[in-house]
Short mmCIF file of C-alpha atoms and ligand atoms in Angstrom, two decimals:
data_model
loop_
_atom_site.label_atom_id
_atom_site.label_comp_id
_atom_site.label_asym_id
_atom_site.label_seq_id
_atom_site.Cartn_x
_atom_site.Cartn_y
_atom_site.Cartn_z
CA MET N 139 -37.47 17.98 -9.88
CA LYS N 140 -36.25 14.46 -9.12
CA ILE N 141 -32.54 14.13 -8.38
CA PRO N 142 -31.16 10.64 -7.75
CA PHE N 143 -28.35 10.12 -5.27
CA ASN N 144 -26.05 8.61 -7.89
CA LYS N 145 -25.94 8.21 -11.65
CA PRO N 146 -23.22 6.04 -13.18
CA TYR N 147 -21.28 8.28 -15.55
CA LEU N 148 -20.45 6.97 -19.02
CA ASN N 149 -18.79 8.74 -21.92
CA SER N 150 -18.73 7.59 -25.54
CA ASN N 151 -15.52 5.58 -25.52
CA GLU N 152 -16.67 2.80 -23.20
CA LYS N 153 -19.02 1.51 -25.89
CA LYS N 154 -16.33 1.71 -28.54
CA TYR N 155 -13.93 -0.37 -26.44
CA ILE N 156 -16.60 -2.92 -25.51
CA ASP N 157 -17.38 -3.31 -29.22
CA ASP N 158 -13.69 -3.76 -29.90
CA ALA N 159 -13.35 -6.45 -27.20
CA TYR N 160 -16.42 -8.11 -28.73
CA LYS N 161 -14.82 -8.04 -32.17
CA LYS N 162 -11.55 -9.35 -30.78
CA ARG N 163 -13.55 -12.18 -29.11
CA GLN N 164 -11.86 -11.23 -25.85
CA LEU N 165 -14.46 -12.15 -23.29
CA SER N 166 -12.75 -14.01 -20.47
CA GLY N 167 -10.11 -12.79 -18.04
CA ASP N 168 -6.68 -11.29 -18.66
CA GLY N 169 -7.42 -10.28 -22.25
CA TYR N 170 -6.35 -7.21 -24.20
CA TYR N 171 -8.23 -4.62 -22.12
CA THR N 172 -7.47 -6.17 -18.74
CA LYS N 173 -3.77 -5.79 -19.57
CA LYS N 174 -4.29 -2.25 -20.84
CA VAL N 175 -6.10 -1.27 -17.64
CA SER N 176 -3.60 -2.81 -15.22
CA HIS N 177 -0.64 -1.32 -17.11
CA PHE N 178 -2.36 2.06 -17.21
CA ILE N 179 -2.74 2.04 -13.41
CA GLU N 180 0.80 0.75 -12.86
CA ASP N 181 2.30 3.45 -15.08
CA LYS N 182 0.13 6.34 -13.96
CA PHE N 183 0.23 5.60 -10.23
CA ASN N 184 3.77 4.18 -10.25
CA PHE N 185 2.72 0.83 -8.75
CA SER N 186 4.76 -2.33 -9.19
CA LYS N 187 1.86 -4.79 -9.47
CA VAL N 188 -1.84 -4.36 -10.20
CA LEU N 189 -4.13 -7.38 -10.58
CA MET N 190 -7.62 -6.64 -11.81
CA THR N 191 -10.37 -8.50 -9.93
CA THR N 192 -14.09 -9.18 -10.14
CA SER N 193 -14.77 -6.74 -7.26
CA GLY N 194 -13.30 -4.72 -4.44
CA THR N 195 -14.66 -7.39 -2.12
CA HIS N 196 -12.63 -10.03 -3.95
CA ALA N 197 -9.49 -7.89 -3.85
CA LEU N 198 -9.88 -7.77 -0.05
CA GLU N 199 -10.47 -11.52 0.07
CA MET N 200 -7.34 -12.14 -2.00
CA ALA N 201 -5.28 -9.98 0.37
CA ALA N 202 -6.66 -11.96 3.33
CA GLU N 203 -5.63 -15.19 1.64
CA LEU N 204 -2.18 -13.84 0.72
CA ILE N 205 -1.35 -13.07 4.35
CA ASN N 206 -2.57 -16.57 5.28
CA LEU N 207 -5.23 -15.24 7.58
CA LYS N 208 -6.72 -18.04 9.68
CA GLU N 209 -8.86 -18.86 12.68
CA GLY N 210 -7.60 -17.13 15.81
CA ASP N 211 -6.09 -14.19 13.90
CA GLU N 212 -7.35 -10.66 14.46
CA VAL N 213 -7.51 -7.75 12.02
CA ILE N 214 -8.06 -4.15 13.09
CA MET N 215 -10.40 -1.94 11.04
CA PRO N 216 -13.05 0.74 11.54
CA SER N 217 -16.71 -0.32 11.92
CA PHE N 218 -17.62 2.77 9.91
CA THR N 219 -17.24 0.91 6.61
CA PHE N 220 -18.95 -1.35 4.14
CA THR N 221 -19.51 -5.02 5.02
CA SER N 222 -16.77 -6.29 2.68
CA THR N 223 -13.94 -4.98 4.88
CA ALA N 224 -15.08 -7.24 7.72
CA ASN N 225 -16.34 -10.12 5.58
CA ALA N 226 -12.93 -10.64 3.97
CA VAL N 227 -11.57 -11.35 7.45
CA LEU N 228 -14.57 -13.32 8.68
CA MET N 229 -14.55 -15.58 5.62
CA LYS N 230 -11.10 -16.79 6.71
CA GLY N 231 -12.38 -17.60 10.19
CA ALA N 232 -10.46 -14.65 11.63
CA LYS N 233 -11.86 -11.85 13.80
CA PRO N 234 -12.55 -8.26 12.71
CA VAL N 235 -11.56 -5.98 15.60
CA PHE N 236 -13.22 -2.59 15.35
CA ALA N 237 -11.18 0.44 16.38
CA LYS N 238 -12.06 4.07 17.02
CA ILE N 239 -12.34 6.65 14.24
CA LYS N 240 -11.44 10.31 14.02
CA LYS N 241 -14.05 13.03 14.56
CA ASN N 242 -13.15 14.96 11.43
CA THR N 243 -12.44 12.39 8.68
CA PHE N 244 -14.16 9.27 10.12
CA ASN N 245 -10.96 7.36 9.33
CA LEU N 246 -9.10 5.12 11.81
CA ASP N 247 -7.73 7.14 14.74
CA PRO N 248 -4.04 6.19 15.15
CA ASP N 249 -4.08 7.55 18.73
CA TYR N 250 -6.23 4.60 19.82
CA LEU N 251 -4.92 1.94 17.46
CA GLU N 252 -2.41 0.31 19.81
CA GLU N 253 -5.13 -0.38 22.38
CA TYR N 254 -6.55 -2.96 20.02
CA ILE N 255 -3.34 -4.83 19.26
CA THR N 256 -2.91 -8.28 20.83
CA GLN N 257 -0.68 -11.33 20.30
CA ASN N 258 -3.15 -12.42 17.62
CA THR N 259 -3.25 -9.23 15.57
CA LYS N 260 -2.06 -9.87 12.05
CA ALA N 261 -3.10 -6.84 10.02
CA ILE N 262 -4.68 -3.39 9.96
CA ILE N 263 -7.21 -2.38 7.30
CA PRO N 264 -7.46 1.41 7.05
CA VAL N 265 -10.49 2.56 5.04
CA HIS N 266 -10.02 5.87 3.19
CA TYR N 267 -13.52 7.19 3.75
CA ALA N 268 -14.91 9.47 1.04
CA GLY N 269 -11.61 9.32 -0.87
CA VAL N 270 -9.76 11.20 1.88
CA GLY N 271 -6.62 9.41 3.02
CA CYS N 272 -6.11 7.97 6.50
CA ASP N 273 -3.13 9.05 8.63
CA MET N 274 -0.91 6.60 6.79
CA ASP N 275 2.41 7.67 8.33
CA GLU N 276 1.16 7.02 11.86
CA ILE N 277 -0.61 3.80 10.86
CA SER N 278 2.48 2.49 9.04
CA ASP N 279 4.70 3.30 12.04
CA ILE N 280 2.44 1.27 14.33
CA ALA N 281 2.23 -1.58 11.81
CA ASN N 282 6.04 -1.68 11.57
CA LYS N 283 6.45 -1.58 15.35
CA TYR N 284 4.22 -4.65 15.79
CA ASN N 285 5.09 -6.34 12.49
CA LEU N 286 1.57 -6.16 11.06
CA TYR N 287 0.41 -6.10 7.46
CA VAL N 288 -1.41 -3.05 6.17
CA ILE N 289 -4.21 -3.68 3.66
CA GLU N 290 -5.70 -0.43 2.39
CA ASP N 291 -9.41 -0.57 1.69
CA ALA N 292 -9.16 2.06 -1.02
CA ALA N 293 -12.57 1.26 -2.50
CA HIS N 294 -13.53 4.95 -2.26
CA ALA N 295 -10.10 6.25 -3.06
CA PHE N 296 -9.06 5.49 -6.64
CA ASN N 297 -7.08 8.50 -7.95
CA ALA N 298 -6.77 10.18 -4.54
CA LYS N 299 -3.48 10.98 -2.81
CA TYR N 300 -1.77 11.17 0.56
CA LYS N 301 1.40 13.30 0.70
CA GLY N 302 1.65 13.22 -3.08
CA GLU N 303 1.34 9.43 -3.39
CA TYR N 304 -1.63 7.50 -4.65
CA LEU N 305 -3.79 5.78 -2.05
CA GLY N 306 -3.72 2.03 -2.53
CA GLY N 307 0.06 2.19 -2.95
CA LEU N 308 0.98 2.86 0.68
CA GLY N 309 0.21 -0.39 2.50
CA ASP N 310 1.40 -3.93 1.72
CA PHE N 311 -1.78 -4.24 -0.35
CA GLY N 312 -4.33 -1.84 -1.76
CA CYS N 313 -7.88 -2.75 -2.78
CA TYR N 314 -9.91 -0.74 -5.29
CA SER N 315 -13.53 -1.03 -6.31
CA PHE N 316 -14.97 -0.14 -9.71
CA HIS N 317 -18.55 -0.80 -8.67
CA SER N 318 -21.17 1.47 -10.31
CA SER N 319 -21.49 3.47 -7.11
CA LYS N 320 -17.82 4.51 -7.12
CA ASN N 321 -16.04 7.29 -9.10
CA TYR N 322 -14.57 5.10 -11.85
CA ILE N 323 -16.69 2.17 -12.87
CA SER N 324 -16.91 -1.11 -14.71
CA GLY N 325 -20.28 -2.09 -13.20
CA GLU N 326 -18.72 -4.72 -10.98
CA GLY N 327 -14.96 -4.84 -10.68
CA GLY N 328 -11.93 -4.21 -8.55
CA GLY N 329 -8.18 -4.24 -8.36
CA LEU N 330 -5.58 -5.63 -5.98
CA ILE N 331 -2.33 -3.69 -5.63
CA ILE N 332 0.67 -5.59 -4.30
CA ASN N 333 3.21 -3.10 -3.03
CA ASN N 334 5.79 -5.17 -1.19
CA ASN N 335 7.62 -6.18 -4.34
CA ASN N 336 7.75 -9.78 -3.21
CA PRO N 337 7.93 -11.99 -6.33
CA LYS N 338 6.71 -15.07 -4.40
CA MET N 339 3.69 -13.11 -3.16
CA ILE N 340 2.89 -11.88 -6.67
CA GLU N 341 3.24 -15.39 -8.08
CA ARG N 342 0.87 -16.75 -5.45
CA ALA N 343 -1.60 -13.93 -6.10
CA GLU N 344 -1.68 -14.92 -9.78
CA TYR N 345 -2.41 -18.55 -8.81
CA ILE N 346 -5.14 -17.62 -6.35
CA ARG N 347 -6.80 -15.30 -8.85
CA ASP N 348 -6.84 -17.97 -11.57
CA LYS N 349 -8.32 -21.03 -9.84
CA GLY N 350 -5.06 -22.17 -8.33
CA THR N 351 -3.44 -22.70 -11.71
CA ASN N 352 -0.21 -21.45 -13.26
CA ARG N 353 -2.01 -20.41 -16.43
CA LYS N 354 -0.18 -17.05 -16.39
CA GLU N 355 3.19 -18.85 -16.71
CA PHE N 356 1.76 -20.95 -19.53
CA ILE N 357 0.55 -17.85 -21.42
CA ASP N 358 3.94 -16.20 -20.85
CA GLY N 359 5.61 -19.28 -22.35
CA LYS N 360 7.37 -20.24 -19.12
CA THR N 361 5.83 -23.71 -18.99
CA ASP N 362 4.41 -25.97 -21.72
CA LYS N 363 1.21 -26.88 -19.88
CA TYR N 364 -0.77 -25.38 -17.06
CA THR N 365 -1.94 -27.21 -14.01
CA TRP N 366 -3.10 -27.06 -10.40
CA VAL N 367 -0.39 -25.53 -8.23
CA ASP N 368 -2.12 -23.80 -5.29
CA LYS N 369 -5.41 -22.92 -3.62
CA GLY N 370 -7.48 -20.51 -5.61
CA SER N 371 -10.74 -19.17 -6.89
CA SER N 372 -12.00 -17.25 -9.91
CA TYR N 373 -11.27 -13.57 -9.43
CA LEU N 374 -10.59 -12.52 -13.05
CA PRO N 375 -12.95 -9.94 -14.49
CA SER N 376 -14.31 -10.37 -18.01
CA ASP N 377 -12.36 -8.40 -20.60
CA LEU N 378 -15.65 -6.75 -21.67
CA LEU N 379 -15.86 -5.04 -18.28
CA MET N 380 -12.23 -3.99 -18.39
CA ALA N 381 -12.89 -2.48 -21.84
CA LEU N 382 -15.58 -0.37 -20.18
CA LEU N 383 -13.18 0.59 -17.41
CA TYR N 384 -10.52 1.59 -19.93
CA GLY N 385 -12.93 4.18 -21.33
CA GLN N 386 -13.26 5.58 -17.81
CA LEU N 387 -9.53 5.68 -17.14
CA GLU N 388 -8.99 7.74 -20.28
CA LYS N 389 -11.06 10.41 -18.51
CA LEU N 390 -9.21 9.99 -15.21
CA GLU N 391 -8.61 13.67 -14.52
CA GLU N 392 -11.73 14.93 -16.26
CA ILE N 393 -13.99 12.84 -13.99
CA LYS N 394 -12.12 14.02 -10.91
CA ASN N 395 -12.28 17.67 -11.98
CA ILE N 396 -16.03 17.63 -12.60
CA ARG N 397 -16.54 16.12 -9.15
CA LYS N 398 -14.20 18.70 -7.66
CA ASN N 399 -16.22 21.53 -9.21
CA ILE N 400 -19.41 20.17 -7.64
CA TYR N 401 -17.68 19.77 -4.29
CA ASP N 402 -16.33 23.33 -4.48
CA TYR N 403 -19.71 24.73 -5.45
CA TYR N 404 -21.46 23.05 -2.51
CA TYR N 405 -18.69 24.16 -0.22
CA LYS N 406 -18.68 27.78 -1.38
CA ASN N 407 -22.47 28.10 -1.00
CA LEU N 408 -22.92 26.23 2.27
CA LYS N 409 -19.75 27.21 4.14
CA LYS N 410 -21.43 30.25 5.72
CA TYR N 411 -23.73 27.94 7.71
CA SER N 412 -20.90 26.02 9.30
CA SER N 413 -20.69 28.70 11.99
CA GLU N 414 -24.39 28.21 12.79
CA TYR N 415 -25.50 26.09 15.74
CA PHE N 416 -27.08 23.21 13.78
CA LEU N 417 -24.19 22.40 11.44
CA ASP N 418 -21.01 20.86 12.78
CA PHE N 419 -18.89 20.93 9.61
CA ILE N 420 -18.80 20.26 5.88
CA SER N 421 -16.81 17.43 4.21
CA PRO N 422 -13.27 18.47 5.23
CA ILE N 423 -10.06 17.60 3.37
CA PRO N 424 -7.19 17.90 5.87
CA GLU N 425 -3.73 19.00 4.72
CA ASN N 426 -1.48 16.55 2.88
CA ARG N 427 -4.48 14.94 1.21
CA GLU N 428 -5.80 15.16 -2.33
CA SER N 429 -9.36 13.90 -2.47
CA ASN N 430 -11.05 12.28 -5.46
CA PHE N 431 -14.32 13.83 -4.22
CA HIS N 432 -16.12 10.52 -3.86
CA ILE N 433 -18.52 11.77 -1.18
CA PHE N 434 -19.82 15.18 -0.15
CA TYR N 435 -21.44 15.31 3.27
CA LEU N 436 -22.84 17.67 5.84
CA LYS N 437 -22.22 16.83 9.49
CA PHE N 438 -25.03 18.04 11.75
CA ILE N 439 -24.99 18.55 15.50
CA ASN N 440 -27.58 15.91 16.26
CA ASN N 441 -29.68 13.11 14.83
CA SER N 442 -33.04 14.91 14.86
CA ILE N 443 -31.78 17.87 12.81
CA ARG N 444 -30.07 15.49 10.36
CA ASN N 445 -33.27 13.47 9.93
CA MET N 446 -35.38 16.59 9.56
CA VAL N 447 -33.13 17.90 6.75
CA LEU N 448 -33.03 14.44 5.13
CA ASN N 449 -36.83 14.17 5.09
CA LYS N 450 -37.35 17.69 3.77
CA LEU N 451 -34.87 17.16 0.93
CA GLN N 452 -36.44 13.83 0.02
CA LYS N 453 -39.86 15.49 -0.11
CA GLN N 454 -38.43 17.93 -2.64
CA GLY N 455 -37.26 15.04 -4.82
CA ILE N 456 -33.64 15.25 -3.72
CA GLU N 457 -32.24 11.87 -2.83
CA ALA N 458 -29.91 12.66 0.06
CA VAL N 459 -28.80 9.66 2.12
CA PHE N 460 -27.01 8.83 5.36
CA HIS N 461 -24.11 6.47 5.62
CA TYR N 462 -23.25 3.23 7.25
CA ILE N 463 -25.10 1.61 9.98
CA PRO N 464 -21.82 0.93 11.82
CA LEU N 465 -20.86 -2.73 11.45
CA HIS N 466 -20.72 -3.16 15.24
CA SER N 467 -24.40 -2.20 15.61
CA SER N 468 -25.70 -4.00 12.49
CA PRO N 469 -27.66 -7.25 12.99
CA MET N 470 -24.53 -9.28 12.12
CA GLY N 471 -22.34 -7.16 14.38
CA GLN N 472 -24.76 -7.73 17.25
CA LYS N 473 -24.83 -11.46 16.55
CA LEU N 474 -21.04 -11.45 16.77
CA GLY N 475 -21.32 -9.70 20.14
CA TYR N 476 -19.69 -6.30 19.57
CA GLU N 477 -20.02 -3.71 22.30
CA THR N 478 -21.82 -0.65 20.89
CA SER N 479 -21.08 1.82 23.68
CA GLU N 480 -17.34 1.67 23.01
CA TYR N 481 -17.64 3.44 19.66
CA LYS N 482 -19.06 6.80 20.67
CA VAL N 483 -17.58 8.78 17.77
CA THR N 484 -18.65 6.19 15.21
CA ASN N 485 -22.20 6.10 16.58
CA GLU N 486 -22.40 9.87 16.62
CA VAL N 487 -21.06 10.23 13.06
CA ALA N 488 -23.45 7.62 11.69
CA ALA N 489 -26.37 9.44 13.32
CA THR N 490 -25.51 12.91 12.09
CA ILE N 491 -24.09 12.90 8.57
CA LEU N 492 -25.99 13.56 5.39
CA ARG N 493 -24.57 12.78 1.95
CA LEU N 494 -25.58 14.86 -1.07
CA PRO N 495 -25.62 13.88 -4.75
CA ILE N 496 -22.19 14.29 -6.39
CA TYR N 497 -21.57 12.90 -9.89
CA PRO N 498 -20.50 14.21 -13.31
CA ASP N 499 -24.03 14.20 -14.77
CA LEU N 500 -25.38 16.47 -12.02
CA SER N 501 -26.34 19.66 -13.87
CA LYS N 502 -25.79 23.21 -12.66
CA LYS N 503 -29.58 23.59 -12.52
CA GLU N 504 -29.94 20.51 -10.30
CA LEU N 505 -27.09 21.65 -8.11
CA ASP N 506 -28.66 25.07 -7.64
CA TYR N 507 -31.99 23.42 -6.82
CA ILE N 508 -30.32 21.31 -4.11
CA ILE N 509 -28.52 24.31 -2.65
CA LYS N 510 -31.67 26.48 -2.71
CA ASN N 511 -33.62 23.80 -0.85
CA ILE N 512 -30.90 23.36 1.77
CA GLU N 513 -30.69 27.12 2.26
CA ASN N 514 -34.47 27.29 2.75
CA ILE N 515 -34.28 24.65 5.45
CA PHE N 516 -31.33 26.38 7.12
CA GLN N 517 -33.01 29.79 6.99
CA ASN N 518 -36.06 28.31 8.70
CA LEU N 519 -33.87 26.80 11.39
CA LEU N 520 -32.30 30.20 11.99
CA LYS N 521 -35.74 31.78 12.37
CA SER N 522 -37.06 29.16 14.78
C1 LIG Q 634 -17.69 -0.49 -2.29
C2 LIG Q 634 -16.86 -0.88 -1.15
C3 LIG Q 634 -16.26 -2.15 -1.04
C4 LIG Q 634 -16.60 -3.28 -1.95
O1 LIG Q 634 -16.37 -3.08 -3.29
P1 LIG Q 634 -17.19 -3.97 -4.37
O2 LIG Q 634 -16.45 -3.67 -5.63
O3 LIG Q 634 -18.58 -3.47 -4.37
O4 LIG Q 634 -17.08 -5.38 -3.96
C5 LIG Q 634 -15.40 -2.39 0.01
N1 LIG Q 634 -15.12 -1.45 0.93
C6 LIG Q 634 -15.69 -0.22 0.88
C7 LIG Q 634 -15.34 0.78 1.92
C8 LIG Q 634 -16.59 0.09 -0.15
O5 LIG Q 634 -17.18 1.28 -0.16
#
């Protein structure tokens, strides 16, 4: 058997909506489906403003621009994340400051956050790893105390909750990704959530997203011509892609439930090994969180056992993978001069986790094959 790590999930309606956008000749940004998608998210998640973007990366870049990030500024984030979190800050000439993460969720550890705050700190970017929310109450308290912006990197966390509220809606800004590797997809795509209800901020976001023009006001009939009013770039997704995404959003709960069933099945079958010496723990979801089941992982006690399991599974055709070379130890991180020894937990996590396939098209047969192979490896470890 050959089981890929990820398979983008599509149901029949995406094609129907793309055809419809095609027929409507809605190809560029802010067309019929872009509006449908942003209104859907606003209504369902109870958000005041959602702006669809070309990617999660671009949503982060827009947030960085909206807080006027500039040279000399610092932004606190984990190094256990994708490059985009740091790049959004670096592109503005500001400095990503990597903070410590928690041993159980691999999210920012609020207990150490204040150590990284200086006169130059302007924002915190919590990353909700695996679709499991960060300690947002503690992070928000610290942000308020020091008057910092909070930009949620919620790329993993669309349709996941913290204390009953949707992730992405808890900071000043939230950034979603609809990249093919995420739970809800448009191929490439993202969304910026503006939560602070600041009309000036929203107006500026619309300018920045649309090449520094007030085209939105023109379309809304508020001005008789549109022109250059601000800095900006081109962050509007094609309506064809938003038509695809609309098909996904119609299956919002269905997609989450299928993923949950896979998560539960792994958990039920592998839980018994978590008391054994080689396994540290299995993908936890702490209280007050509702996951969207973006990632399922096993956390091993050391790097050699993790690599052994990884290799054995790959030999059996199961594409298990590890996650994140921490940004501080990546070639770019080293070039920027980050100290690696400071991030003991991050280094340890990166060396010892193993992610397993989790997606709606994973069949029961494939799932059983994965579990059987893992159990074989574990049984052999117990005998040795
Ligand atoms: C995927 C991802 C992004 C970037 O999203 P794109 O839509 O691919 O640009 C940013 N941050 C994290 C944590 C991600 O996993």
